[in-house]
Amino acid sequence: MAGGGAGSAAGSRADEQRQRILAGAVTVFSRRGYRAASMNEVAEQVGLRKPTLYHYVRTKQDLLVAVYEEVLDESLARGRAIVARASSTREAVRELIVDRAAYTCEHRDLLTICFEEESELPPDLRQPILERRRVYERLVREAVEDHLRESGLTLPIAVNVYVNTLLGAANWTYKWFDPAGPRTPRELGEDVATVLLAVLDAG
């Protein structure tokens, strides 16, 4: 029993250290760009010696993959929770839009990496990342399709076009959101949802 507890504590500490390293990598990658950043800079960012850093992560590429996995896994978990608790199919779509835009604004450093460094992933690592993204996109598409089916509405464009436009509008806020501006991430997300739902409601 005691040994198991000690092992669990050690595992928890290792996980915490990896999260610290990942957060440091996000800071360095978003500031310097993935290609220009070095593992030395990541180690300095988190206050570790380079050999200690390599105890937790093997390569810079592993850190980049971990960034994508964190964003996509969290996005999917949030999306599923939204759909599960929504009071209606329309509310599910609305909240998915609001949450996507707000999350993007709140994590601009993460999203800058995800949207601008994808070409740095080799094909064998890119495919699992793309599949994770497709799972999230399917969640959004199914929410839209459920609402259309339940409401009897039709879109003036293909559902896939609407969903890609929806996600593009919500995701692109990382480029122009002003943290010092008059709108909070959540308020901006609600503005984006208002515009996009007008198309859906007009059907």
Tab-separated table of C-alpha atoms in Angstrom:
chain	number	residue	atom	x	y	z
A	1	MET	CA	0.000	0.000	0.000
A	2	ALA	CA	2.707	2.436	1.003
A	3	GLY	CA	4.765	1.572	-2.064
A	4	GLY	CA	1.765	2.180	-4.325
A	5	GLY	CA	1.167	5.561	-2.729
A	6	ALA	CA	4.792	6.539	-3.186
A	7	GLY	CA	4.679	5.471	-6.818
A	8	SER	CA	1.504	7.443	-7.368
A	9	ALA	CA	3.053	10.532	-5.812
A	10	ALA	CA	6.155	10.166	-7.966
A	11	GLY	CA	3.988	9.797	-11.055
A	12	SER	CA	2.042	12.902	-10.094
A	13	ARG	CA	5.235	14.902	-9.669
A	14	ALA	CA	6.487	13.711	-13.055
A	15	ASP	CA	3.193	14.745	-14.665
A	16	GLU	CA	3.438	18.158	-13.037
A	17	GLN	CA	6.973	18.556	-14.308
A	18	ARG	CA	5.912	17.620	-17.826
A	19	GLN	CA	3.120	20.181	-17.664
A	20	ARG	CA	5.632	22.810	-16.557
A	21	ILE	CA	7.897	21.894	-19.450
A	22	LEU	CA	4.992	21.991	-21.903
A	23	ALA	CA	3.923	25.430	-20.640
A	24	GLY	CA	7.507	26.622	-21.023
A	25	ALA	CA	7.682	25.238	-24.549
A	26	VAL	CA	4.466	27.048	-25.456
A	27	THR	CA	5.947	30.323	-24.233
A	28	VAL	CA	9.182	29.811	-26.165
A	29	PHE	CA	7.565	28.467	-29.367
A	30	SER	CA	4.966	31.251	-29.516
A	31	ARG	CA	7.605	33.916	-28.914
A	32	ARG	CA	10.417	32.594	-31.107
A	33	GLY	CA	8.640	30.324	-33.564
A	34	TYR	CA	9.083	26.567	-33.434
A	35	ARG	CA	11.938	26.339	-35.918
A	36	ALA	CA	14.023	29.074	-34.268
A	37	ALA	CA	13.404	27.847	-30.713
A	38	SER	CA	15.865	25.528	-29.022
A	39	MET	CA	15.641	22.993	-26.230
A	40	ASN	CA	18.177	25.124	-24.349
A	41	GLU	CA	15.660	27.972	-24.355
A	42	VAL	CA	12.903	25.678	-23.127
A	43	ALA	CA	15.151	24.416	-20.319
A	44	GLU	CA	15.997	27.992	-19.333
A	45	GLN	CA	12.333	28.986	-19.430
A	46	VAL	CA	11.405	26.335	-16.860
A	47	GLY	CA	14.612	26.568	-14.822
A	48	LEU	CA	15.936	23.089	-15.616
A	49	ARG	CA	19.297	21.817	-16.747
A	50	LYS	CA	19.172	20.373	-20.240
A	51	PRO	CA	19.905	16.759	-19.110
A	52	THR	CA	16.968	17.015	-16.692
A	53	LEU	CA	14.736	18.293	-19.484
A	54	TYR	CA	15.663	15.291	-21.636
A	55	HIS	CA	14.632	13.009	-18.784
A	56	TYR	CA	11.046	14.101	-19.432
A	57	VAL	CA	10.985	14.793	-23.188
A	58	ARG	CA	13.149	13.309	-25.919
A	59	THR	CA	12.950	15.913	-28.669
A	60	LYS	CA	11.617	19.343	-29.553
A	61	GLN	CA	9.273	17.576	-31.955
A	62	ASP	CA	7.763	15.625	-29.056
A	63	LEU	CA	6.948	18.933	-27.376
A	64	LEU	CA	5.239	20.218	-30.508
A	65	VAL	CA	3.121	17.065	-30.758
A	66	ALA	CA	2.213	17.414	-27.067
A	67	VAL	CA	0.981	20.960	-27.695
A	68	TYR	CA	-1.366	19.742	-30.434
A	69	GLU	CA	-2.586	16.827	-28.330
A	70	GLU	CA	-3.340	19.056	-25.361
A	71	VAL	CA	-5.333	21.564	-27.404
A	72	LEU	CA	-7.285	18.956	-29.359
A	73	ASP	CA	-8.013	16.680	-26.389
A	74	GLU	CA	-9.203	19.604	-24.287
A	75	SER	CA	-11.301	20.951	-27.161
A	76	LEU	CA	-12.987	17.580	-27.631
A	77	ALA	CA	-13.652	17.151	-23.899
A	78	ARG	CA	-15.157	20.648	-23.701
A	79	GLY	CA	-17.225	20.074	-26.823
A	80	ARG	CA	-18.661	16.793	-25.588
A	81	ALA	CA	-19.540	18.355	-22.236
A	82	ILE	CA	-21.300	21.237	-23.993
A	83	VAL	CA	-23.412	18.922	-26.148
A	84	ALA	CA	-24.276	16.719	-23.148
A	85	ARG	CA	-25.547	19.566	-20.987
A	86	ALA	CA	-27.187	21.741	-23.664
A	87	SER	CA	-30.881	22.437	-23.144
A	88	SER	CA	-31.579	22.271	-26.889
A	89	THR	CA	-29.821	21.423	-30.133
A	90	ARG	CA	-29.625	25.117	-31.037
A	91	GLU	CA	-28.076	25.896	-27.665
A	92	ALA	CA	-25.509	23.158	-28.261
A	93	VAL	CA	-24.436	24.774	-31.540
A	94	ARG	CA	-24.435	28.256	-30.022
A	95	GLU	CA	-22.339	27.223	-27.040
A	96	LEU	CA	-19.889	25.286	-29.220
A	97	ILE	CA	-19.270	28.469	-31.214
A	98	VAL	CA	-18.976	30.661	-28.120
A	99	ASP	CA	-16.634	28.233	-26.388
A	100	ARG	CA	-14.439	27.734	-29.464
A	101	ALA	CA	-13.931	31.478	-29.946
A	102	ALA	CA	-13.450	32.164	-26.230
A	103	TYR	CA	-10.952	29.315	-25.825
A	104	THR	CA	-9.013	30.563	-28.844
A	105	CYS	CA	-8.826	34.081	-27.412
A	106	GLU	CA	-7.839	32.834	-23.947
A	107	HIS	CA	-5.069	30.577	-25.312
A	108	ARG	CA	-3.655	32.627	-28.158
A	109	ASP	CA	-0.116	31.376	-27.532
A	110	LEU	CA	-1.232	27.752	-27.849
A	111	LEU	CA	-3.362	28.402	-30.910
A	112	THR	CA	-0.639	30.432	-32.621
A	113	ILE	CA	1.526	27.321	-32.481
A	114	CYS	CA	-1.246	24.972	-33.612
A	115	PHE	CA	-2.307	27.087	-36.581
A	116	GLU	CA	1.122	28.190	-37.757
A	117	GLU	CA	3.475	25.276	-37.084
A	118	GLU	CA	1.596	22.324	-38.552
A	119	SER	CA	4.033	22.062	-41.465
A	120	GLU	CA	6.777	21.232	-38.947
A	121	LEU	CA	5.100	17.916	-38.121
A	122	PRO	CA	6.385	14.950	-40.171
A	123	PRO	CA	3.664	12.943	-41.965
A	124	ASP	CA	3.744	10.004	-39.514
A	125	LEU	CA	3.080	12.354	-36.587
A	126	ARG	CA	0.715	14.650	-38.477
A	127	GLN	CA	-1.851	11.956	-39.294
A	128	PRO	CA	-2.844	11.142	-35.678
A	129	ILE	CA	-3.118	14.877	-34.990
A	130	LEU	CA	-5.342	15.379	-38.025
A	131	GLU	CA	-7.552	12.477	-36.923
A	132	ARG	CA	-7.975	14.087	-33.500
A	133	ARG	CA	-9.029	17.292	-35.240
A	134	ARG	CA	-11.510	15.427	-37.431
A	135	VAL	CA	-13.149	13.921	-34.338
A	136	TYR	CA	-13.782	17.416	-32.981
A	137	GLU	CA	-15.023	18.636	-36.360
A	138	ARG	CA	-17.433	15.686	-36.534
A	139	LEU	CA	-18.776	16.614	-33.099
A	140	VAL	CA	-19.583	20.131	-34.324
A	141	ARG	CA	-21.046	18.881	-37.614
A	142	GLU	CA	-23.274	16.380	-35.814
A	143	ALA	CA	-24.520	19.116	-33.474
A	144	VAL	CA	-25.465	21.243	-36.478
A	145	GLU	CA	-27.112	18.286	-38.235
A	146	ASP	CA	-29.076	17.389	-35.078
A	147	HIS	CA	-30.423	20.941	-34.911
A	148	LEU	CA	-31.368	20.996	-38.577
A	149	ARG	CA	-33.145	17.665	-38.255
A	150	GLU	CA	-34.989	18.655	-35.085
A	151	SER	CA	-35.981	22.120	-36.292
A	152	GLY	CA	-36.796	21.193	-39.882
A	153	LEU	CA	-34.528	23.990	-41.100
A	154	THR	CA	-32.224	23.796	-44.099
A	155	LEU	CA	-29.013	25.650	-44.779
A	156	PRO	CA	-28.444	27.642	-47.986
A	157	ILE	CA	-25.030	25.975	-48.226
A	158	ALA	CA	-23.657	22.476	-47.592
A	159	VAL	CA	-23.351	21.559	-43.923
A	160	ASN	CA	-19.615	20.943	-44.271
A	161	VAL	CA	-19.152	24.407	-45.763
A	162	TYR	CA	-21.109	25.947	-42.891
A	163	VAL	CA	-19.155	24.013	-40.253
A	164	ASN	CA	-15.801	24.894	-41.812
A	165	THR	CA	-16.856	28.548	-41.967
A	166	LEU	CA	-18.011	28.365	-38.355
A	167	LEU	CA	-14.734	26.902	-37.139
A	168	GLY	CA	-12.689	29.231	-39.321
A	169	ALA	CA	-14.418	32.302	-37.909
A	170	ALA	CA	-14.090	31.114	-34.304
A	171	ASN	CA	-10.473	29.999	-34.673
A	172	TRP	CA	-9.255	33.074	-36.532
A	173	THR	CA	-10.019	35.281	-33.512
A	174	TYR	CA	-6.556	34.389	-32.197
A	175	LYS	CA	-5.186	36.746	-34.869
A	176	TRP	CA	-7.174	39.838	-34.028
A	177	PHE	CA	-8.553	39.564	-30.494
A	178	ASP	CA	-7.317	42.441	-28.324
A	179	PRO	CA	-6.956	41.447	-24.642
A	180	ALA	CA	-7.114	45.139	-23.753
A	181	GLY	CA	-10.180	45.725	-25.909
A	182	PRO	CA	-13.768	46.303	-24.884
A	183	ARG	CA	-14.919	42.684	-25.311
A	184	THR	CA	-13.966	39.732	-23.127
A	185	PRO	CA	-13.241	36.388	-24.831
A	186	ARG	CA	-16.696	35.145	-23.845
A	187	GLU	CA	-18.419	38.297	-25.093
A	188	LEU	CA	-16.564	38.104	-28.378
A	189	GLY	CA	-17.551	34.451	-28.681
A	190	GLU	CA	-21.190	35.438	-28.226
A	191	ASP	CA	-20.825	38.065	-30.962
A	192	VAL	CA	-19.369	35.474	-33.338
A	193	ALA	CA	-22.177	33.049	-32.464
A	194	THR	CA	-24.816	35.699	-33.159
A	195	VAL	CA	-23.469	36.228	-36.675
A	196	LEU	CA	-23.127	32.523	-37.473
A	197	LEU	CA	-26.481	31.499	-35.985
A	198	ALA	CA	-28.239	34.072	-38.139
A	199	VAL	CA	-27.386	31.885	-41.133
A	200	LEU	CA	-28.612	28.771	-39.340
A	201	ASP	CA	-31.833	30.387	-38.110
A	202	ALA	CA	-32.663	31.785	-41.539
A	203	GLY	CA	-33.085	28.269	-42.895
